mmCIF file of C-alpha atoms in Angstrom:
data_model
loop_
_atom_site.group_PDB
_atom_site.id
_atom_site.type_symbol
_atom_site.label_atom_id
_atom_site.label_comp_id
_atom_site.label_asym_id
_atom_site.label_seq_id
_atom_site.Cartn_x
_atom_site.Cartn_y
_atom_site.Cartn_z
ATOM 1 C CA MET W 1 42.815 12.043 21.404
ATOM 2 C CA LYS W 2 39.656 13.314 19.595
ATOM 3 C CA PRO W 3 36.733 11.467 20.611
ATOM 4 C CA PRO W 4 34.884 9.487 17.994
ATOM 5 C CA SER W 5 32.055 11.118 16.281
ATOM 6 C CA THR W 6 28.405 10.223 17.377
ATOM 7 C CA THR W 7 26.945 11.766 14.369
ATOM 8 C CA VAL W 8 24.350 9.526 12.770
ATOM 9 C CA ARG W 9 24.317 9.340 8.958
ATOM 10 C CA HIS W 10 21.000 8.975 7.425
ATOM 11 C CA THR W 11 20.851 7.598 3.785
ATOM 12 C CA VAL W 12 17.123 8.116 3.576
ATOM 13 C CA ALA W 13 15.196 11.392 4.593
ATOM 14 C CA PRO W 14 11.390 10.808 5.126
ATOM 15 C CA GLY W 15 9.014 13.401 3.419
ATOM 16 C CA LEU W 16 8.607 14.853 6.896
ATOM 17 C CA ASP W 17 12.179 15.705 6.985
ATOM 18 C CA ARG W 18 11.907 17.335 3.676
ATOM 19 C CA LEU W 19 8.954 19.404 4.640
ATOM 20 C CA VAL W 20 10.205 20.961 7.765
ATOM 21 C CA SER W 21 13.516 21.587 6.435
ATOM 22 C CA GLY W 22 11.907 23.529 3.662
ATOM 23 C CA GLU W 23 13.537 21.442 0.921
ATOM 24 C CA ALA W 24 10.201 20.130 -0.393
ATOM 25 C CA SER W 25 9.178 22.124 -3.371
ATOM 26 C CA GLU W 26 6.176 20.061 -3.613
ATOM 27 C CA ALA W 27 4.865 21.479 -0.322
ATOM 28 C CA SER W 28 4.476 24.977 -1.818
ATOM 29 C CA GLY W 29 1.611 26.901 -0.237
ATOM 30 C CA LEU W 30 1.414 24.968 2.925
ATOM 31 C CA ARG W 31 2.841 27.692 5.040
ATOM 32 C CA ARG W 32 -0.158 29.892 4.463
ATOM 33 C CA SER W 33 -2.542 26.788 5.157
ATOM 34 C CA ARG W 34 -4.522 25.580 8.115
ATOM 35 C CA LEU W 35 -3.178 22.079 8.498
ATOM 36 C CA GLY W 36 -4.515 18.642 9.896
ATOM 37 C CA LEU W 37 -2.221 15.715 10.519
ATOM 38 C CA ILE W 38 -2.732 11.973 10.419
ATOM 39 C CA ALA W 39 -0.006 10.758 12.640
ATOM 40 C CA HIS W 40 1.142 7.836 14.976
ATOM 41 C CA PRO W 41 4.219 7.166 17.098
ATOM 42 C CA ALA W 42 6.488 6.289 14.073
ATOM 43 C CA SER W 43 5.598 9.814 12.603
ATOM 44 C CA VAL W 44 8.879 11.286 13.544
ATOM 45 C CA THR W 45 11.668 12.975 11.809
ATOM 46 C CA SER W 46 15.194 11.291 11.283
ATOM 47 C CA ASP W 47 16.181 12.831 14.731
ATOM 48 C CA LEU W 48 13.172 11.308 16.282
ATOM 49 C CA THR W 49 11.019 14.442 16.737
ATOM 50 C CA HIS W 50 7.270 13.722 16.422
ATOM 51 C CA ALA W 51 5.671 15.203 13.314
ATOM 52 C CA ALA W 52 3.228 17.449 15.337
ATOM 53 C CA ASP W 53 6.108 18.973 17.209
ATOM 54 C CA ALA W 54 8.308 19.311 14.082
ATOM 55 C CA ILE W 55 5.711 20.747 11.947
ATOM 56 C CA ARG W 56 4.785 23.345 14.555
ATOM 57 C CA ALA W 57 8.484 24.258 15.208
ATOM 58 C CA ALA W 58 9.003 24.565 11.548
ATOM 59 C CA GLY W 59 6.245 27.491 11.514
ATOM 60 C CA TYR W 60 3.393 25.578 10.052
ATOM 61 C CA ASP W 61 -0.147 26.249 11.262
ATOM 62 C CA LEU W 62 -1.265 22.964 12.851
ATOM 63 C CA HIS W 63 -4.801 22.780 14.006
ATOM 64 C CA ALA W 64 -5.908 19.086 14.539
ATOM 65 C CA ILE W 65 -4.381 15.665 14.728
ATOM 66 C CA PHE W 66 -6.106 12.598 13.431
ATOM 67 C CA GLY W 67 -5.248 9.147 15.036
ATOM 68 C CA PRO W 68 -5.491 5.756 13.120
ATOM 69 C CA GLN W 69 -5.626 2.224 14.357
ATOM 70 C CA HIS W 70 -3.701 2.111 17.618
ATOM 71 C CA GLY W 71 -4.038 5.818 18.241
ATOM 72 C CA ALA W 72 -2.193 9.000 17.305
ATOM 73 C CA ARG W 73 0.197 8.527 20.278
ATOM 74 C CA GLY W 74 0.185 4.574 20.156
ATOM 75 C CA GLU W 75 -1.968 4.296 23.234
ATOM 76 C CA LYS W 76 -3.909 1.324 22.201
ATOM 77 C CA GLN W 77 -1.526 -1.698 22.684
ATOM 78 C CA ASP W 78 -3.633 -4.536 21.479
ATOM 79 C CA ASN W 79 -5.399 -5.226 18.239
ATOM 80 C CA MET W 80 -8.774 -3.984 17.207
ATOM 81 C CA ILE W 81 -9.198 -1.844 20.264
ATOM 82 C CA GLU W 82 -11.020 1.458 19.256
ATOM 83 C CA SER W 83 -9.769 5.030 20.034
ATOM 84 C CA ASP W 84 -11.781 7.786 21.330
ATOM 85 C CA HIS W 85 -11.581 11.598 20.408
ATOM 86 C CA TYR W 86 -9.543 13.493 22.944
ATOM 87 C CA SER W 87 -7.098 16.496 23.379
ATOM 88 C CA ASP W 88 -3.571 15.813 22.532
ATOM 89 C CA PRO W 89 -1.567 15.813 26.002
ATOM 90 C CA VAL W 90 1.451 17.393 24.416
ATOM 91 C CA THR W 91 -0.036 20.085 21.890
ATOM 92 C CA GLY W 92 -3.423 20.566 23.328
ATOM 93 C CA LEU W 93 -4.787 20.064 19.671
ATOM 94 C CA PRO W 94 -8.023 18.040 19.140
ATOM 95 C CA VAL W 95 -7.317 14.500 18.185
ATOM 96 C CA HIS W 96 -9.846 12.764 15.979
ATOM 97 C CA SER W 97 -10.190 8.983 16.023
ATOM 98 C CA LEU W 98 -10.232 7.300 12.563
ATOM 99 C CA TYR W 99 -10.437 3.704 14.158
ATOM 100 C CA GLY W 100 -13.728 2.897 15.496
ATOM 101 C CA ASP W 101 -17.362 3.858 14.477
ATOM 102 C CA VAL W 102 -15.801 6.678 12.483
ATOM 103 C CA ARG W 103 -12.919 5.475 10.069
ATOM 104 C CA LYS W 104 -13.335 8.243 7.500
ATOM 105 C CA PRO W 105 -12.819 12.106 8.540
ATOM 106 C CA THR W 106 -16.174 13.841 8.725
ATOM 107 C CA LEU W 107 -16.909 17.157 7.115
ATOM 108 C CA ALA W 108 -17.029 18.610 10.724
ATOM 109 C CA MET W 109 -13.526 17.225 11.405
ATOM 110 C CA LEU W 110 -12.157 18.763 8.136
ATOM 111 C CA ASP W 111 -14.145 22.137 8.759
ATOM 112 C CA GLY W 112 -11.736 25.074 8.625
ATOM 113 C CA LEU W 113 -8.623 23.091 7.297
ATOM 114 C CA ASP W 114 -6.925 23.845 4.090
ATOM 115 C CA ALA W 115 -4.925 20.892 3.837
ATOM 116 C CA LEU W 116 -4.710 17.424 5.610
ATOM 117 C CA LEU W 117 -1.215 15.953 5.911
ATOM 118 C CA PHE W 118 -0.659 12.053 6.099
ATOM 119 C CA ASP W 119 2.398 10.793 7.801
ATOM 120 C CA LEU W 120 2.238 7.262 8.768
ATOM 121 C CA GLN W 121 4.856 4.523 8.422
ATOM 122 C CA ASP W 122 3.443 1.653 6.573
ATOM 123 C CA VAL W 123 4.978 -1.890 6.062
ATOM 124 C CA GLY W 124 3.752 -2.570 2.610
ATOM 125 C CA VAL W 125 1.060 -5.266 3.387
ATOM 126 C CA ARG W 126 -2.561 -4.809 1.980
ATOM 127 C CA VAL W 127 -4.200 -5.917 5.512
ATOM 128 C CA TYR W 128 -2.224 -3.180 7.482
ATOM 129 C CA THR W 129 -4.873 -0.777 7.856
ATOM 130 C CA PHE W 130 -3.087 2.464 7.414
ATOM 131 C CA VAL W 131 -3.173 2.650 3.783
ATOM 132 C CA TRP W 132 -7.207 2.279 4.089
ATOM 133 C CA THR W 133 -7.152 5.135 6.564
ATOM 134 C CA MET W 134 -5.253 7.016 3.824
ATOM 135 C CA ALA W 135 -7.761 6.078 1.004
ATOM 136 C CA LEU W 136 -10.757 7.132 3.180
ATOM 137 C CA ALA W 137 -9.064 10.271 4.165
ATOM 138 C CA MET W 138 -8.404 11.173 0.378
ATOM 139 C CA GLU W 139 -12.230 10.486 -0.309
ATOM 140 C CA ALA W 140 -13.238 12.815 2.461
ATOM 141 C CA CYS W 141 -10.787 15.567 1.337
ATOM 142 C CA ALA W 142 -12.139 15.191 -2.257
ATOM 143 C CA ALA W 143 -15.551 15.775 -0.992
ATOM 144 C CA ALA W 144 -14.652 18.708 1.310
ATOM 145 C CA ASN W 145 -12.235 20.476 -1.263
ATOM 146 C CA VAL W 146 -9.326 19.902 1.148
ATOM 147 C CA ARG W 147 -5.748 19.408 -0.254
ATOM 148 C CA PHE W 148 -4.185 16.056 0.754
ATOM 149 C CA VAL W 149 -0.465 15.803 1.116
ATOM 150 C CA VAL W 150 1.368 12.490 1.724
ATOM 151 C CA LEU W 151 4.650 12.897 3.546
ATOM 152 C CA ASP W 152 6.145 9.823 2.095
ATOM 153 C CA ARG W 153 8.219 7.157 3.966
ATOM 154 C CA PRO W 154 10.139 4.001 2.998
ATOM 155 C CA ASN W 155 8.433 0.642 2.416
ATOM 156 C CA ALA W 156 9.972 -1.039 5.345
ATOM 157 C CA ILE W 157 10.497 -4.399 3.531
ATOM 158 C CA GLY W 158 11.412 -2.914 -0.017
ATOM 159 C CA GLY W 159 9.584 -2.190 -3.066
ATOM 160 C CA THR W 160 11.071 -4.724 -5.590
ATOM 161 C CA ARG W 161 8.858 -7.761 -4.657
ATOM 162 C CA ARG W 162 5.246 -8.429 -4.656
ATOM 163 C CA GLU W 163 3.397 -11.479 -3.210
ATOM 164 C CA GLY W 164 0.077 -13.047 -2.661
ATOM 165 C CA PRO W 165 -3.176 -12.764 -4.454
ATOM 166 C CA VAL W 166 -4.952 -9.557 -5.422
ATOM 167 C CA LEU W 167 -8.176 -8.825 -3.493
ATOM 168 C CA ARG W 168 -11.222 -9.827 -5.354
ATOM 169 C CA PRO W 169 -14.623 -7.950 -5.635
ATOM 170 C CA GLY W 170 -17.127 -8.764 -2.808
ATOM 171 C CA TYR W 171 -14.193 -9.380 -0.105
ATOM 172 C CA GLU W 172 -13.543 -5.575 0.550
ATOM 173 C CA SER W 173 -13.073 -4.867 4.204
ATOM 174 C CA PHE W 174 -11.003 -2.341 6.351
ATOM 175 C CA VAL W 175 -8.057 -4.813 5.808
ATOM 176 C CA GLY W 176 -8.477 -4.353 1.962
ATOM 177 C CA LEU W 177 -10.595 -1.650 0.326
ATOM 178 C CA HIS W 178 -9.100 -1.839 -3.261
ATOM 179 C CA PRO W 179 -7.725 -4.801 -5.461
ATOM 180 C CA VAL W 180 -4.260 -4.873 -4.166
ATOM 181 C CA PRO W 181 -1.901 -7.697 -3.531
ATOM 182 C CA LEU W 182 -1.196 -8.992 -0.079
ATOM 183 C CA ARG W 183 2.479 -7.715 -0.281
ATOM 184 C CA HIS W 184 2.096 -4.719 -2.702
ATOM 185 C CA GLY W 185 5.602 -3.271 -2.930
ATOM 186 C CA LEU W 186 4.728 0.421 -2.805
ATOM 187 C CA THR W 187 5.142 3.356 -0.597
ATOM 188 C CA CYS W 188 2.104 5.144 0.820
ATOM 189 C CA GLY W 189 2.821 8.045 -1.595
ATOM 190 C CA GLU W 190 2.879 5.602 -4.594
ATOM 191 C CA MET W 191 -0.256 3.866 -3.426
ATOM 192 C CA ALA W 192 -2.001 7.414 -3.064
ATOM 193 C CA ARG W 193 -1.219 8.236 -6.697
ATOM 194 C CA TRP W 194 -2.497 4.852 -7.753
ATOM 195 C CA LEU W 195 -5.640 5.135 -5.805
ATOM 196 C CA ASN W 196 -6.223 8.781 -6.881
ATOM 197 C CA GLU W 197 -6.071 8.024 -10.604
ATOM 198 C CA GLU W 198 -6.872 4.462 -11.092
ATOM 199 C CA ARG W 199 -9.502 4.184 -8.547
ATOM 200 C CA GLY W 200 -11.077 7.487 -9.138
ATOM 201 C CA ILE W 201 -10.692 9.133 -5.844
ATOM 202 C CA ALA W 202 -9.636 12.489 -7.592
ATOM 203 C CA CYS W 203 -8.559 14.617 -4.593
ATOM 204 C CA ASP W 204 -6.240 17.444 -4.775
ATOM 205 C CA LEU W 205 -3.155 15.220 -3.940
ATOM 206 C CA THR W 206 0.447 16.144 -3.270
ATOM 207 C CA VAL W 207 3.134 13.592 -2.570
ATOM 208 C CA VAL W 208 6.335 14.894 -0.781
ATOM 209 C CA PRO W 209 8.783 11.972 -1.684
ATOM 210 C CA CYS W 210 11.364 10.522 0.523
ATOM 211 C CA GLY W 211 14.845 11.600 -0.247
ATOM 212 C CA GLY W 212 17.599 8.839 -1.009
ATOM 213 C CA TRP W 213 15.312 5.677 -0.838
ATOM 214 C CA ARG W 214 15.642 3.002 -3.552
ATOM 215 C CA ARG W 215 13.180 0.098 -4.224
ATOM 216 C CA SER W 216 15.767 -2.496 -3.049
ATOM 217 C CA THR W 217 16.477 -0.628 0.185
ATOM 218 C CA LEU W 218 15.408 -2.703 3.328
ATOM 219 C CA TRP W 219 14.849 -0.768 6.608
ATOM 220 C CA GLN W 220 18.117 -1.725 8.082
ATOM 221 C CA ASP W 221 19.883 -0.076 5.109
ATOM 222 C CA THR W 222 18.019 3.318 5.442
ATOM 223 C CA GLY W 223 20.118 4.534 8.161
ATOM 224 C CA LEU W 224 16.854 5.439 9.941
ATOM 225 C CA THR W 225 15.714 4.352 13.727
ATOM 226 C CA TRP W 226 12.990 1.860 13.650
ATOM 227 C CA VAL W 227 9.984 3.271 15.746
ATOM 228 C CA MET W 228 6.902 0.815 16.110
ATOM 229 C CA PRO W 229 4.225 1.822 13.837
ATOM 230 C CA SER W 230 1.905 -0.471 15.915
ATOM 231 C CA PRO W 231 2.641 -2.505 19.080
ATOM 232 C CA ASN W 232 2.836 -5.846 17.531
ATOM 233 C CA LEU W 233 5.494 -5.040 14.937
ATOM 234 C CA PRO W 234 8.230 -3.946 17.393
ATOM 235 C CA THR W 235 11.308 -4.787 14.931
ATOM 236 C CA PRO W 236 12.219 -4.507 11.440
ATOM 237 C CA ASP W 237 12.378 -8.397 11.587
ATOM 238 C CA SER W 238 8.629 -8.490 12.528
ATOM 239 C CA CYS W 239 7.859 -6.627 9.294
ATOM 240 C CA VAL W 240 9.767 -9.032 7.149
ATOM 241 C CA VAL W 241 7.583 -11.894 8.253
ATOM 242 C CA TYR W 242 4.358 -9.922 8.739
ATOM 243 C CA PRO W 243 3.006 -10.234 4.899
ATOM 244 C CA GLY W 244 2.450 -14.024 5.383
ATOM 245 C CA MET W 245 2.212 -14.675 9.075
ATOM 246 C CA VAL W 246 -0.735 -12.129 9.371
ATOM 247 C CA LEU W 247 -2.659 -14.815 7.765
ATOM 248 C CA LEU W 248 -2.513 -16.818 11.015
ATOM 249 C CA GLU W 249 -4.949 -14.098 12.405
ATOM 250 C CA GLY W 250 -7.636 -15.963 10.398
ATOM 251 C CA THR W 251 -7.098 -19.297 12.256
ATOM 252 C CA ASN W 252 -6.895 -20.738 15.717
ATOM 253 C CA LEU W 253 -3.190 -20.824 15.720
ATOM 254 C CA SER W 254 -1.309 -18.089 17.918
ATOM 255 C CA GLU W 255 0.619 -15.751 15.607
ATOM 256 C CA GLY W 256 2.565 -14.791 18.588
ATOM 257 C CA ARG W 257 0.669 -11.819 19.803
ATOM 258 C CA GLY W 258 1.110 -11.531 23.637
ATOM 259 C CA THR W 259 4.780 -12.522 23.276
ATOM 260 C CA THR W 260 7.922 -10.428 22.713
ATOM 261 C CA ARG W 261 8.123 -11.814 19.145
ATOM 262 C CA PRO W 262 4.905 -11.301 17.443
ATOM 263 C CA PHE W 263 4.633 -13.005 13.870
ATOM 264 C CA GLU W 264 7.905 -14.679 14.415
ATOM 265 C CA LEU W 265 6.645 -17.106 17.108
ATOM 266 C CA PHE W 266 3.687 -19.274 16.130
ATOM 267 C CA GLY W 267 1.902 -22.332 17.504
ATOM 268 C CA ALA W 268 -1.003 -23.802 19.465
ATOM 269 C CA PRO W 269 -1.234 -26.123 22.531
ATOM 270 C CA TRP W 270 -2.047 -29.093 20.358
ATOM 271 C CA LEU W 271 0.903 -28.916 17.744
ATOM 272 C CA ASN W 272 3.901 -31.038 17.815
ATOM 273 C CA PRO W 273 6.847 -28.835 17.307
ATOM 274 C CA ALA W 274 9.260 -31.527 16.066
ATOM 275 C CA ALA W 275 6.903 -32.808 13.430
ATOM 276 C CA LEU W 276 5.951 -29.372 12.376
ATOM 277 C CA THR W 277 9.368 -28.124 11.887
ATOM 278 C CA ALA W 278 10.493 -31.331 10.130
ATOM 279 C CA ARG W 279 7.754 -31.016 7.650
ATOM 280 C CA LEU W 280 8.574 -27.314 7.064
ATOM 281 C CA ALA W 281 12.196 -28.222 6.599
ATOM 282 C CA ASP W 282 11.186 -30.681 3.892
ATOM 283 C CA ALA W 283 9.440 -27.838 2.015
ATOM 284 C CA ARG W 284 12.748 -26.217 1.435
ATOM 285 C CA LEU W 285 11.420 -22.641 1.806
ATOM 286 C CA PRO W 286 14.218 -20.128 0.824
ATOM 287 C CA GLY W 287 15.716 -17.749 3.221
ATOM 288 C CA VAL W 288 14.286 -19.106 6.477
ATOM 289 C CA HIS W 289 15.091 -21.628 9.159
ATOM 290 C CA PHE W 290 12.389 -23.014 11.726
ATOM 291 C CA ARG W 291 13.333 -23.561 15.449
ATOM 292 C CA PRO W 292 10.961 -25.847 17.259
ATOM 293 C CA CYS W 293 9.952 -24.009 20.448
ATOM 294 C CA HIS W 294 7.325 -23.326 23.157
ATOM 295 C CA PHE W 295 5.869 -20.076 24.474
ATOM 296 C CA GLU W 296 2.971 -18.757 26.610
ATOM 297 C CA PRO W 297 1.075 -15.764 25.232
ATOM 298 C CA THR W 298 0.127 -13.260 27.839
ATOM 299 C CA PHE W 299 -2.868 -12.174 25.944
ATOM 300 C CA GLN W 300 -4.973 -12.889 22.769
ATOM 301 C CA LYS W 301 -5.264 -16.452 21.500
ATOM 302 C CA HIS W 302 -4.376 -19.148 24.049
ATOM 303 C CA ALA W 303 -3.378 -16.738 26.801
ATOM 304 C CA GLY W 304 -1.737 -18.299 29.617
ATOM 305 C CA ARG W 305 -1.535 -21.685 27.988
ATOM 306 C CA LEU W 306 1.618 -23.385 26.722
ATOM 307 C CA CYS W 307 1.852 -23.337 22.975
ATOM 308 C CA CYS W 308 3.903 -25.667 20.915
ATOM 309 C CA GLY W 309 5.187 -24.504 17.568
ATOM 310 C CA ALA W 310 8.355 -22.777 16.113
ATOM 311 C CA GLN W 311 10.005 -19.630 15.575
ATOM 312 C CA LEU W 312 10.964 -18.127 12.052
ATOM 313 C CA HIS W 313 14.592 -17.255 11.746
ATOM 314 C CA VAL W 314 14.871 -15.393 8.506
ATOM 315 C CA THR W 315 18.424 -16.018 7.232
ATOM 316 C CA ASP W 316 18.145 -14.088 3.981
ATOM 317 C CA PRO W 317 15.334 -11.384 3.679
ATOM 318 C CA HIS W 318 16.133 -10.884 -0.168
ATOM 319 C CA THR W 319 15.106 -14.586 -0.847
ATOM 320 C CA PHE W 320 12.568 -15.122 1.833
ATOM 321 C CA GLU W 321 9.089 -15.577 0.698
ATOM 322 C CA PRO W 322 6.649 -14.708 3.646
ATOM 323 C CA VAL W 323 3.512 -15.516 1.842
ATOM 324 C CA ARG W 324 4.521 -18.914 0.553
ATOM 325 C CA THR W 325 6.045 -19.597 4.058
ATOM 326 C CA ALA W 326 2.723 -18.964 5.737
ATOM 327 C CA VAL W 327 0.613 -20.894 3.261
ATOM 328 C CA GLU W 328 3.105 -23.863 3.865
ATOM 329 C CA ILE W 329 2.669 -23.379 7.670
ATOM 330 C CA LEU W 330 -1.188 -23.529 7.317
ATOM 331 C CA VAL W 331 -1.003 -26.577 5.094
ATOM 332 C CA ALA W 332 1.435 -28.299 7.682
ATOM 333 C CA ALA W 333 -0.787 -27.270 10.686
ATOM 334 C CA ARG W 334 -3.832 -28.731 9.202
ATOM 335 C CA ALA W 335 -2.308 -31.996 7.966
ATOM 336 C CA LEU W 336 -0.633 -32.738 11.471
ATOM 337 C CA ALA W 337 -3.584 -31.750 13.659
ATOM 338 C CA PRO W 338 -6.827 -31.944 11.348
ATOM 339 C CA GLN W 339 -9.103 -32.291 14.382
ATOM 340 C CA ASP W 340 -7.704 -29.272 16.196
ATOM 341 C CA PHE W 341 -6.917 -26.853 13.414
ATOM 342 C CA ALA W 342 -9.727 -24.511 12.817
ATOM 343 C CA TRP W 343 -10.355 -21.170 10.920
ATOM 344 C CA ARG W 344 -11.420 -18.101 13.138
ATOM 345 C CA GLU W 345 -15.132 -17.049 13.189
ATOM 346 C CA PRO W 346 -16.262 -13.420 12.249
ATOM 347 C CA PRO W 347 -16.470 -10.730 13.348
ATOM 348 C CA TYR W 348 -12.977 -9.406 12.356
ATOM 349 C CA GLU W 349 -12.091 -5.831 11.471
ATOM 350 C CA TYR W 350 -15.679 -4.668 11.118
ATOM 351 C CA GLU W 351 -16.639 -7.563 8.914
ATOM 352 C CA GLU W 352 -19.464 -9.461 10.401
ATOM 353 C CA THR W 353 -20.169 -12.370 7.986
ATOM 354 C CA ARG W 354 -17.322 -13.342 5.937
ATOM 355 C CA PRO W 355 -14.454 -15.737 7.401
ATOM 356 C CA PRO W 356 -11.535 -13.648 8.534
ATOM 357 C CA ILE W 357 -9.257 -15.647 6.510
ATOM 358 C CA ASP W 358 -11.050 -14.950 3.334
ATOM 359 C CA ILE W 359 -10.699 -11.207 3.776
ATOM 360 C CA LEU W 360 -7.201 -11.640 4.787
ATOM 361 C CA TRP W 361 -6.341 -13.599 1.612
ATOM 362 C CA GLY W 362 -8.614 -11.789 -0.603
ATOM 363 C CA HIS W 363 -10.759 -14.451 -1.450
ATOM 364 C CA PRO W 364 -11.876 -18.104 -0.384
ATOM 365 C CA GLY W 365 -9.095 -19.903 -2.282
ATOM 366 C CA LEU W 366 -6.658 -20.321 0.633
ATOM 367 C CA ARG W 367 -9.229 -21.609 3.096
ATOM 368 C CA GLU W 368 -10.760 -23.993 0.529
ATOM 369 C CA GLY W 369 -7.355 -25.201 -0.600
ATOM 370 C CA VAL W 370 -6.118 -26.031 2.814
ATOM 371 C CA GLN W 371 -9.329 -27.660 3.638
ATOM 372 C CA ASP W 372 -9.045 -29.800 0.547
ATOM 373 C CA GLY W 373 -5.547 -30.845 1.159
ATOM 374 C CA ALA W 374 -4.266 -28.918 -1.644
ATOM 375 C CA ALA W 375 -0.385 -28.515 -1.902
ATOM 376 C CA THR W 376 1.060 -24.970 -1.496
ATOM 377 C CA ASP W 377 1.734 -24.649 -5.193
ATOM 378 C CA GLU W 378 -1.819 -25.575 -6.042
ATOM 379 C CA ILE W 379 -3.187 -22.787 -3.729
ATOM 380 C CA LEU W 380 -0.899 -20.204 -5.285
ATOM 381 C CA GLU W 381 -1.636 -21.112 -8.752
ATOM 382 C CA GLY W 382 -2.581 -18.064 -10.811
ATOM 383 C CA VAL W 383 -1.129 -15.462 -8.325
ATOM 384 C CA GLU W 384 1.932 -14.649 -10.498
ATOM 385 C CA THR W 385 -0.498 -13.527 -13.395
ATOM 386 C CA GLU W 386 -2.304 -11.377 -10.946
ATOM 387 C CA LEU W 387 0.917 -9.671 -9.623
ATOM 388 C CA GLU W 388 2.057 -9.040 -13.117
ATOM 389 C CA ALA W 389 -1.295 -7.217 -13.977
ATOM 390 C CA PHE W 390 -1.091 -5.168 -10.913
ATOM 391 C CA GLY W 391 2.528 -4.339 -11.543
ATOM 392 C CA ALA W 392 1.570 -2.979 -15.002
ATOM 393 C CA SER W 393 -1.278 -0.788 -13.483
ATOM 394 C CA VAL W 394 1.116 0.875 -10.868
ATOM 395 C CA GLU W 395 4.194 1.461 -13.014
ATOM 396 C CA ARG W 396 3.430 5.051 -14.049
ATOM 397 C CA TYR W 397 2.857 5.824 -10.324
ATOM 398 C CA LEU W 398 6.191 4.814 -9.061
ATOM 399 C CA LEU W 399 8.298 7.537 -7.430
ATOM 400 C CA TYR W 400 11.542 5.450 -6.752
#
């Protein structure tokens, strides 16, 4: 009897695959160029070869690697830990850190390069820093007359929905440098096109699109293997809840860091799980069920203490609204424990003065609404109008 086939069928080809296979006509001229590469552990081909290795094996002239938050090889396991410059242990190439005192490539880093490739797996959320590493690198390339090439990847949570407010002027930070919604619905390539034209970066930009991706495609339907783009997004499930649950970073609630299910588990030592989940059930949030639970983080908030809270179980990712859900959680937590619930104090992601929750949300409205006892609908009032305006501004830059 013939053994069953073990061939993996991929319905989506990342831009990296199209580059190294020679299929990407958009990459014309790169074989004669001295290249730099912005990469992390999820910068892999569909057969899980790291981008640096695949690009060199395909005959391209790679001269330097640049590492975003968590490092080019994912060496920094916790949040907001800076990376140093070093030599890559695999290729021997210099690795320039873009998370620390330097977050924008310097002229010295770009010296001698003809093009800088960008190949980071993003998760479609404004506060995930990789798109801002991209924006700053685009600015640097514009100043240095270096071509900037995005090897596009799927939006891990799909591209049909947008949620949350648009960042307002005065609340820019490394978790939001341009007026983008919390869940923006774009790929990195689409974001780059919008930034380059609408935000005036004006670099020499090339985007190598994914093959076979559609806006309605969630990660589990791509046929690709999930590789953690950062340590606290270990699974596609983590990414689905992240657009909302990341807001808990701006509070004294644990968002599940230090557990094996970050952003799915949440709580604090002073919460009542039964009362919390009963209140959230009454909110009738679509596509999600809350299970009361207890957990003990091994690091970050409440490390080594028993936290009382809940786990989100997403029952339908197509109807689930992560931002509304997170706002409902914050409203519930403050109502149930008004003496214990508190907002995190700065500094946070290189912002020294503004409350972290304000730069995460994009303005003070969430903090002020929760403090005033406003309902979730009141806090979200006006967001749909902002999302419609943003959608109109990006329409011409969509690739899929």
